[in-house]
mmCIF file of C-alpha atoms in Angstrom:
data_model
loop_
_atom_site.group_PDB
_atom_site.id
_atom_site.type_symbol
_atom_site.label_atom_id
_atom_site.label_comp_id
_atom_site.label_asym_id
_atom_site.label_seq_id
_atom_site.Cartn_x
_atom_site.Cartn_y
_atom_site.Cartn_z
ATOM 1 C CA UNK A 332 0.000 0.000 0.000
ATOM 2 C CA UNK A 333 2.589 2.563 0.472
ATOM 3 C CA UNK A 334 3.406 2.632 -3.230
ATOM 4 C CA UNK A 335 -0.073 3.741 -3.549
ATOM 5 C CA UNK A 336 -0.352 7.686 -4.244
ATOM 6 C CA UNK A 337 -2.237 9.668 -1.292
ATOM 7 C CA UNK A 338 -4.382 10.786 -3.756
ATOM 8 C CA UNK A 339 -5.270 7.426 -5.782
ATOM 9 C CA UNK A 340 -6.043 5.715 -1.947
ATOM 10 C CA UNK A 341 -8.277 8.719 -1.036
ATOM 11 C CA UNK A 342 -10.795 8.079 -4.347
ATOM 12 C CA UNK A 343 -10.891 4.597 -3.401
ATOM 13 C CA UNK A 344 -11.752 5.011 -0.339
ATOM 14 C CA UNK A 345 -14.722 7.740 -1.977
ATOM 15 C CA UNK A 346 -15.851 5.138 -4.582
ATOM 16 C CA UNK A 347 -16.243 2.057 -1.356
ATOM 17 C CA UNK A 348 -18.528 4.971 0.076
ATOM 18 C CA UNK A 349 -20.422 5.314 -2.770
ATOM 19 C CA UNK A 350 -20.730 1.773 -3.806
ATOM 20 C CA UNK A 351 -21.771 0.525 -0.261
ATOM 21 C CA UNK A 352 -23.322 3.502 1.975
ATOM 22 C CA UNK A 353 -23.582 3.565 5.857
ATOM 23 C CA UNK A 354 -26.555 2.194 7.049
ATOM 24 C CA UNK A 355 -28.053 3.357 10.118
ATOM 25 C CA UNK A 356 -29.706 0.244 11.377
ATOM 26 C CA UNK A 357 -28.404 -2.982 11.554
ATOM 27 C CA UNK A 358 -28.896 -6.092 8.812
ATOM 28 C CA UNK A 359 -31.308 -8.467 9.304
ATOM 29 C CA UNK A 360 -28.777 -11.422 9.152
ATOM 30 C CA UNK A 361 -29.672 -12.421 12.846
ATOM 31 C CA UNK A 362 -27.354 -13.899 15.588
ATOM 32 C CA UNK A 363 -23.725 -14.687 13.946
ATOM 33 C CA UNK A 364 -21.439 -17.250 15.540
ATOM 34 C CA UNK A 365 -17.315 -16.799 14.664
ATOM 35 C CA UNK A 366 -15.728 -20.569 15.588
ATOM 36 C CA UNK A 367 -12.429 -18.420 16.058
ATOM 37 C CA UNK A 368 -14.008 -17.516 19.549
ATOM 38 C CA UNK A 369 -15.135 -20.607 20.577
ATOM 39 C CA UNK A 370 -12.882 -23.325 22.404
ATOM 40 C CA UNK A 371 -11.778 -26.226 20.203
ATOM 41 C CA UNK A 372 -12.126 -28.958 21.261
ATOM 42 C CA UNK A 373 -9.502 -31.452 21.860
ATOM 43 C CA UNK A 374 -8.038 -34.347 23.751
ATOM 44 C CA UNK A 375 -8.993 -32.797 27.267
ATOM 45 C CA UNK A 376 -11.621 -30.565 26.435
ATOM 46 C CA UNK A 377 -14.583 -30.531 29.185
ATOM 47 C CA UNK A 378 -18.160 -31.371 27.702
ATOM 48 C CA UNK A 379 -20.954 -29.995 29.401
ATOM 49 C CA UNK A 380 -23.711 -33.207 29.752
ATOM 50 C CA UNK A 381 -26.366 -30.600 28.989
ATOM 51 C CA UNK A 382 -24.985 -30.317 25.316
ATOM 52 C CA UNK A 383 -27.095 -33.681 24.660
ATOM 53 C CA UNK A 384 -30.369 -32.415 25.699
ATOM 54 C CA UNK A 385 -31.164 -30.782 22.322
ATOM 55 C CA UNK A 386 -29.987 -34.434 20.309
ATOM 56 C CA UNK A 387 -32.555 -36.398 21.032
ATOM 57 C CA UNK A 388 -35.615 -36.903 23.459
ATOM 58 C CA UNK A 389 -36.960 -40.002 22.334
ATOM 59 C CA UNK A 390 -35.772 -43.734 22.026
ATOM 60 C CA UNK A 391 -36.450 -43.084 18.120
ATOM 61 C CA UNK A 392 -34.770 -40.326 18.188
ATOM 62 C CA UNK A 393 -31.555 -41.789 19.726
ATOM 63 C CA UNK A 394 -31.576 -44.926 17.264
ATOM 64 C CA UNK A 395 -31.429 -42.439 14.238
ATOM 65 C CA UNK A 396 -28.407 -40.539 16.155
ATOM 66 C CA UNK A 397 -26.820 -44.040 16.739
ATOM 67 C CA UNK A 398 -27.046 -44.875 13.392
ATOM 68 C CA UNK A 399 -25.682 -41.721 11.995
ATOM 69 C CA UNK A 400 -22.798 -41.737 14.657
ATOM 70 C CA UNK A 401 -21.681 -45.860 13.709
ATOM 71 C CA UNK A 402 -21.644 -44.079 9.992
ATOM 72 C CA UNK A 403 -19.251 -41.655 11.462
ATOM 73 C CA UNK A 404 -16.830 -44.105 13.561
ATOM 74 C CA UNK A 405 -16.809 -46.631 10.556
ATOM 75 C CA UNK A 406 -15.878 -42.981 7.871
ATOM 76 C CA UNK A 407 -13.240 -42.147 10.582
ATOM 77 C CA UNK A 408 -11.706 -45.428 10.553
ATOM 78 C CA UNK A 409 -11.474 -45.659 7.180
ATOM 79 C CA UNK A 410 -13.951 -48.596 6.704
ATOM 80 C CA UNK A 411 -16.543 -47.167 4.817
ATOM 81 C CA UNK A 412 -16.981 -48.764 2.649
ATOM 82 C CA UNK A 413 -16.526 -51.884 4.471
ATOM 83 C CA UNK A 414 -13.522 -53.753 3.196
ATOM 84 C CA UNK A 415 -13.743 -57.308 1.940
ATOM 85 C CA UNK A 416 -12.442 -59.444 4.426
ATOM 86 C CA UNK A 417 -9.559 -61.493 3.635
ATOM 87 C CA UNK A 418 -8.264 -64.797 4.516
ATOM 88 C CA UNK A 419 -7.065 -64.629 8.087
ATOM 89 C CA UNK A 420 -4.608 -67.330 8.155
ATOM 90 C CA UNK A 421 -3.873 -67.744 11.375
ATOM 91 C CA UNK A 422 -1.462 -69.791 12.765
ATOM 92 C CA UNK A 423 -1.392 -71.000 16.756
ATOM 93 C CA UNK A 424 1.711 -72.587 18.132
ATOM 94 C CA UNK A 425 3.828 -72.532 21.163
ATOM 95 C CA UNK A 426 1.275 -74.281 23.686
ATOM 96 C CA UNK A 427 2.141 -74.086 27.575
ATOM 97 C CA UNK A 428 -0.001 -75.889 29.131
ATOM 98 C CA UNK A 429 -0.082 -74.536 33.086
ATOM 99 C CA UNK A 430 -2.354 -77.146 34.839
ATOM 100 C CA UNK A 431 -5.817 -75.604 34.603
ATOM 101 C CA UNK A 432 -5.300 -73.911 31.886
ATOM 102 C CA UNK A 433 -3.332 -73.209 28.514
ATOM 103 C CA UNK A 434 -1.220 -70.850 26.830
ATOM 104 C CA UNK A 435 -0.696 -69.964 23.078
ATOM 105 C CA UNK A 436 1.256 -68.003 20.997
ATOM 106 C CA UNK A 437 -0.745 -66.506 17.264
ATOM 107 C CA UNK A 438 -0.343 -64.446 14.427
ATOM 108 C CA UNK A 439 -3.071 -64.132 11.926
ATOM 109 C CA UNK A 440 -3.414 -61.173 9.087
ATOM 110 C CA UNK A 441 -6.088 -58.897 9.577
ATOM 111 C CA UNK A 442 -4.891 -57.593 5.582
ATOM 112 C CA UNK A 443 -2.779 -59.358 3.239
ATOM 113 C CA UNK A 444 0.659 -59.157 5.017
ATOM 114 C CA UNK A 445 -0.043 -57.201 7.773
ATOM 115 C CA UNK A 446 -0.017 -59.204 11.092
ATOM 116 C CA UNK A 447 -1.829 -59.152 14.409
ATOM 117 C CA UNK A 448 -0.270 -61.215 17.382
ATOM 118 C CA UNK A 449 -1.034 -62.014 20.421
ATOM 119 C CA UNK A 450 -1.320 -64.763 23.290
ATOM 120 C CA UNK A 451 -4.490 -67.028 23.326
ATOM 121 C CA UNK A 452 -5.516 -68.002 27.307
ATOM 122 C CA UNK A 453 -8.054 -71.147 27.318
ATOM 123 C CA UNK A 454 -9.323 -73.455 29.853
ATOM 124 C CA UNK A 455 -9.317 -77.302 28.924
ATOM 125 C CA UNK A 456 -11.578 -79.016 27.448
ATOM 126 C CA UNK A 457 -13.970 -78.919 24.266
ATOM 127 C CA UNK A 458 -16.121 -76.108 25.486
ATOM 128 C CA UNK A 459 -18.246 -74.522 24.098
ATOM 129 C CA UNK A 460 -16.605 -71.389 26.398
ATOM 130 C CA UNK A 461 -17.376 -67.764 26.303
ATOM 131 C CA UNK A 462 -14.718 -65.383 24.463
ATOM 132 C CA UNK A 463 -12.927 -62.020 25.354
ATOM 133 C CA UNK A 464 -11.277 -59.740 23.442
ATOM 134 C CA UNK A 465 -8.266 -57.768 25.400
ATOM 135 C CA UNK A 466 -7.208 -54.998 23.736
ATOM 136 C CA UNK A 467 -4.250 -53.676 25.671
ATOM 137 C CA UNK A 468 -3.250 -50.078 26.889
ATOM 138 C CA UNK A 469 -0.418 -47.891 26.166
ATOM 139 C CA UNK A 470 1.750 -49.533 28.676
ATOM 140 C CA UNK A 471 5.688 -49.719 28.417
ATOM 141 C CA UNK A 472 5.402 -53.992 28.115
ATOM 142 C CA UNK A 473 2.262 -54.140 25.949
ATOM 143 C CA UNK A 474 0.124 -57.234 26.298
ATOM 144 C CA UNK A 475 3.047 -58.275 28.521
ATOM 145 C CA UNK A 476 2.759 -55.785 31.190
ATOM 146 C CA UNK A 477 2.819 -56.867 34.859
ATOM 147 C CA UNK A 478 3.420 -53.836 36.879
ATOM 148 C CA UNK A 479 1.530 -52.739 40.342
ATOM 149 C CA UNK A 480 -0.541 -50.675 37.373
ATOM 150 C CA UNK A 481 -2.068 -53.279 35.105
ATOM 151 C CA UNK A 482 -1.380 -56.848 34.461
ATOM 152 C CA UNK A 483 -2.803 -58.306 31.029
ATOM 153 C CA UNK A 484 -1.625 -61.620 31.440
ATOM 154 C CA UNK A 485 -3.103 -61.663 34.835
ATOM 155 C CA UNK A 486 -6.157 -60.907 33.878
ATOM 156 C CA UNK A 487 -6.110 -63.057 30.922
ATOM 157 C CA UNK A 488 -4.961 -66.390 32.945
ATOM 158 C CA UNK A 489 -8.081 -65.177 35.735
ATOM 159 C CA UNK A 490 -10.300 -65.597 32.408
ATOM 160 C CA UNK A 491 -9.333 -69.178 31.764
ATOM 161 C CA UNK A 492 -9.082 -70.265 35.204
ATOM 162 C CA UNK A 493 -13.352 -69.027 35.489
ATOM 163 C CA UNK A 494 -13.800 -70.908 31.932
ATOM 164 C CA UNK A 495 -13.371 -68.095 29.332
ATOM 165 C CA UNK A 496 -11.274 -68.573 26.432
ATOM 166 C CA UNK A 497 -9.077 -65.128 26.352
ATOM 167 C CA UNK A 498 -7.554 -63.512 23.425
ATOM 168 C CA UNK A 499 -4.783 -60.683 23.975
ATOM 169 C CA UNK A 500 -3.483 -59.105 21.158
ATOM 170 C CA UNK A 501 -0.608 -56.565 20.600
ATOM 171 C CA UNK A 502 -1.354 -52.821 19.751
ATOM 172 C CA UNK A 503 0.221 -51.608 16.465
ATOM 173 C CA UNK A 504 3.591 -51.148 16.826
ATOM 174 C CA UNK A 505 4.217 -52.825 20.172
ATOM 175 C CA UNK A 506 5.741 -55.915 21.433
ATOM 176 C CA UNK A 507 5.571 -58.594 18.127
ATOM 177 C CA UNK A 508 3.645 -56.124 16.327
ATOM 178 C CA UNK A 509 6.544 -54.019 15.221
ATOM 179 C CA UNK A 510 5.697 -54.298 11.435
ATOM 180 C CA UNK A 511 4.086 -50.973 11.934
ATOM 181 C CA UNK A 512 5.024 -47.924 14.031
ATOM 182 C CA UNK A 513 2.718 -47.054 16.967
ATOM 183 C CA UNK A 514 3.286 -43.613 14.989
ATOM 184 C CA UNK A 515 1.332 -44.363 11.476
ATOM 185 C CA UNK A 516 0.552 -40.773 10.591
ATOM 186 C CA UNK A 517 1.069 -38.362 7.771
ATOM 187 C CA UNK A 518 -0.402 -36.165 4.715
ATOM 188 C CA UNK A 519 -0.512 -39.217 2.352
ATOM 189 C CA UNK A 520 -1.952 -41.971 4.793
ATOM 190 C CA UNK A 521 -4.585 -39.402 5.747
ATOM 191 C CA UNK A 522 -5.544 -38.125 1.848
ATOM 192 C CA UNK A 523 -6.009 -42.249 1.574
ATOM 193 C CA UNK A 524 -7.944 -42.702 5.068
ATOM 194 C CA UNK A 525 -5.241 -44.832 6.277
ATOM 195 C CA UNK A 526 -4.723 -43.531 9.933
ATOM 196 C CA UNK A 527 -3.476 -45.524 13.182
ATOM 197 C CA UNK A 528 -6.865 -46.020 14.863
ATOM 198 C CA UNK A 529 -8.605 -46.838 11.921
ATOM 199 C CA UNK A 530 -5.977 -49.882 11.477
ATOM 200 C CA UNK A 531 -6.421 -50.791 15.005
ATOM 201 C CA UNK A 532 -9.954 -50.760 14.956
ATOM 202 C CA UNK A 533 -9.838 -53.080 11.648
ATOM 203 C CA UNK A 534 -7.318 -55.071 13.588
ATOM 204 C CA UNK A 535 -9.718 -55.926 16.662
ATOM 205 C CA UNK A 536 -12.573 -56.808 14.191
ATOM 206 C CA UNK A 537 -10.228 -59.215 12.896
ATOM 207 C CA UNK A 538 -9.053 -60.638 16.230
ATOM 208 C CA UNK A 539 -12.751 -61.154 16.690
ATOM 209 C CA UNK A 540 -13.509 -63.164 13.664
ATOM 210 C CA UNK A 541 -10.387 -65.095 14.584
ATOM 211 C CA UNK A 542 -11.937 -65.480 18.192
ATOM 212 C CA UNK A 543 -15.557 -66.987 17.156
ATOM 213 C CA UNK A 544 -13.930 -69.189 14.686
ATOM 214 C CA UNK A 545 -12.375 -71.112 17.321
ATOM 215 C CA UNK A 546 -14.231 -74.575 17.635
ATOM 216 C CA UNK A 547 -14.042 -74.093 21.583
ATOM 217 C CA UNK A 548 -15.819 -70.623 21.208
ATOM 218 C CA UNK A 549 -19.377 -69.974 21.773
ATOM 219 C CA UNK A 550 -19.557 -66.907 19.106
ATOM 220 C CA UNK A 551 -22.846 -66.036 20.764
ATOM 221 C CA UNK A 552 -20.899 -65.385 24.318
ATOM 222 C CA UNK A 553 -18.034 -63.001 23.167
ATOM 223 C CA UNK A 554 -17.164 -59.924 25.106
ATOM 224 C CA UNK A 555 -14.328 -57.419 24.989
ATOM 225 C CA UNK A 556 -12.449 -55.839 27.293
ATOM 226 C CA UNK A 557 -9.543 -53.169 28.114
ATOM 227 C CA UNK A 558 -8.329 -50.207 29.789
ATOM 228 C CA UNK A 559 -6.761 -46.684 29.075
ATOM 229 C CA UNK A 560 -6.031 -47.088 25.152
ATOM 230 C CA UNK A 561 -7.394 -50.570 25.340
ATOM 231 C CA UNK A 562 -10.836 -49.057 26.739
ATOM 232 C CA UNK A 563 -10.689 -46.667 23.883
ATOM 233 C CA UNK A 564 -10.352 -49.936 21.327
ATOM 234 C CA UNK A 565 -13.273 -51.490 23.503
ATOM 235 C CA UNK A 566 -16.062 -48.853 22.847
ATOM 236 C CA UNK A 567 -15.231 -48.182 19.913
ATOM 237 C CA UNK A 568 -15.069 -51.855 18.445
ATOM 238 C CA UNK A 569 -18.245 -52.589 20.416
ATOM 239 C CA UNK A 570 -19.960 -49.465 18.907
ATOM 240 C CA UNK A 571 -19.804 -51.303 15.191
ATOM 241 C CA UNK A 572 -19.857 -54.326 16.242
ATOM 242 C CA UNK A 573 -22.926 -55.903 17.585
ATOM 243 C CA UNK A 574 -20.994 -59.456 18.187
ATOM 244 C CA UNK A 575 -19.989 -57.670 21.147
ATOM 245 C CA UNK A 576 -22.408 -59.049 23.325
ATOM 246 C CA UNK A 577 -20.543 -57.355 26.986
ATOM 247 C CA UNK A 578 -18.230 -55.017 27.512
ATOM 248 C CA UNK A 579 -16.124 -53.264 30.017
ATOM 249 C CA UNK A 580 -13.916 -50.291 28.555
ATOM 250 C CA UNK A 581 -12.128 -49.425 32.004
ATOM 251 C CA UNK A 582 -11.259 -45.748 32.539
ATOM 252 C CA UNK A 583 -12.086 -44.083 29.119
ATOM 253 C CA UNK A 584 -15.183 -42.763 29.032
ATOM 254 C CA UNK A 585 -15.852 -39.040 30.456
ATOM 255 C CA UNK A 586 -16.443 -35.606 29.226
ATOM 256 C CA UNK A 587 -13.275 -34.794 30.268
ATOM 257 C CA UNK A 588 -10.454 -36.928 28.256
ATOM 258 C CA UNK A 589 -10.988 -38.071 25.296
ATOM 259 C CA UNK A 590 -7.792 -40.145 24.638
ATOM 260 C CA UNK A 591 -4.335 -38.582 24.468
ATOM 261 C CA UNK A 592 -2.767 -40.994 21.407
ATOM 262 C CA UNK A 593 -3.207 -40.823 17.656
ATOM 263 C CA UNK A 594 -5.003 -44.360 18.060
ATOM 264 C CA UNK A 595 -7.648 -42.997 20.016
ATOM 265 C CA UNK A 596 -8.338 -40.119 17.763
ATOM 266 C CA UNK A 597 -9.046 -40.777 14.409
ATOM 267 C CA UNK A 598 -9.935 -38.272 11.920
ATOM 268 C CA UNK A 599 -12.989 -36.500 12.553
ATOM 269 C CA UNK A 600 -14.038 -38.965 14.649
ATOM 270 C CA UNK A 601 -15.548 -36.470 17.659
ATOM 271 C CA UNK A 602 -16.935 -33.958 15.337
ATOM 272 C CA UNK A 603 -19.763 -33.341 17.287
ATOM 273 C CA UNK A 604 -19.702 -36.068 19.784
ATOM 274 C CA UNK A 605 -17.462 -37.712 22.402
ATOM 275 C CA UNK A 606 -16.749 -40.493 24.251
ATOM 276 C CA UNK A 607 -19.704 -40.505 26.414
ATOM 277 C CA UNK A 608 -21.932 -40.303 23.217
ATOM 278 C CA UNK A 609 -19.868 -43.334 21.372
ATOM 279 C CA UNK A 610 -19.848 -45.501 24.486
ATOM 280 C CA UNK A 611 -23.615 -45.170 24.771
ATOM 281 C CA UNK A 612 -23.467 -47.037 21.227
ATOM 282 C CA UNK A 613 -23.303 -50.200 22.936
ATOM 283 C CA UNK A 614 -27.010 -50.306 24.093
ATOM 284 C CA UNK A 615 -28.670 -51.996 24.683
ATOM 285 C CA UNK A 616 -26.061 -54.435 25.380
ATOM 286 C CA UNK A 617 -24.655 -54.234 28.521
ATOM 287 C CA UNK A 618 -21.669 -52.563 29.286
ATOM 288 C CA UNK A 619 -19.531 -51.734 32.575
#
């Protein structure tokens, strides 16, 4: 602007006068909302509860939210459209067997080359025995922590010793699951709707059809299970998945944190929602 002459910037500013005159009363454009001013939210932004009360006040109501909002985890994750599912080839080997129940090392591949592992608790016998999923947290040992914090395997040997046949499996990029960092970001995976919790998601659908095709499985008695990244995993897998017949996601739903990892937060998937909303997605099956 300062090449501008004085002169040449003073009939511009004439002709704007002109063209567009000063109104004395306002325009009738009503109430107008800048996002610029308004918090964003993120990974620990507070909801207030009272946000739902304008989504829906009928049980009609709610199913055509749910519906919409499964739409919106499955776009997120990159499954919509649902991919074809692929031969899971999985292979179980490695059996320990520790009295009153047994131990198992797998691998299957959830896509062509890509590889979910994991440890495969059972109690003896032919069964049929319930199932559970174990999606694991973001602890420094994976499915093989055992810290005064969380033990998986614990948990996953208590499973087998009440009669449930327990699958843990690793998180992307930890433990045996190193084929793929726990970092799987960037501008190309996300033009393609690749993104890190959209894989893991896939992945736990997978480890479920590799859990109900177990001989020894009743696939009408499979829950899932999991806490702090593995609780995120648990709603969100039971939110799409209605072979999820129980479910405990263990410290993940609030209106307060939302998940603090790239596998928790795939794009767009709390545009308008969080995880209090998604959790309710497993009604009316019961959760805890």
């Amino acid at each position: 602007m300062s090449n501008i002459p004085l002169c040449t910037m003073m009939l511009l500013a004439a002709a704007v006068g002109f063209a567009f005159p000063a109104r004395s009363e306002p325009l009738g454009v009503g109430t107008v909302s800048d996002a610029r001013f308004q918090a964003a939210p993120d990974t620990d932004f507070v909801y207030d509860l009272s946000y739902f009360a304008t989504k829906y006040d009928s049980a009609e109501a709610w199913k055509t939210r749910a519906d919409a909002l499964r739409q919106q985890v499955l776009a997120s994750a990159g499954l919509l459209p649902f991919p074809d599912k692929t031969p899971l080839h999985p292979v179980v080997f490695g059996s320990l067997d520790r009295g009153d129940y047994i131990v198992e090392k797998v691998y299957l591949q959830s896509y062509p080359g890509v590889f979910v592992t994991g440890n495969l608790y059972r109690p003896k016998g032919e069964g049929p025995f319930p199932g559970v999923l174990n999606p694991h947290g973001h602890w420094n040992a994976g499915r093989l922590e055992d810290s005064s914090d969380c033990s998986v395997a614990g948990r996953c040997i208590n499973f087998a010793k009440q009669g449930y046949v327990a699958f843990s499996y690793d998180m992307v990029g930890f433990v045996d699951a190193k084929q793929i960092s726990h970092s799987l970001s960037g501008r190309r995976e996300n033009l393609w709707g690749i993104s890190l919790g959209g894989l893991q998601t896939w992945n736990s659908i997978r480890a479920l059809d590799f859990l109900e095709s177990l001989p020894y499985v009743d696939k009408s008695r499979i829950a899932c299970t999991g806490a702090s990244g593995g609780g995120t995993q648990t709603f969100l897998l039971s939110a799409i998945d209605d072979r999820v017949k129980v479910c405990a996601p263990v410290n993940m739903i609030s209106v307060s944190m939302q998940g603090g990892c790239g596998c928790e937060n795939m794009p767009n998937l709390r545009i308008d929602t969080n995880n209090v909303e998604l959790g309710a997605l497993m009604a009316p099956r019961p959760m805890i």
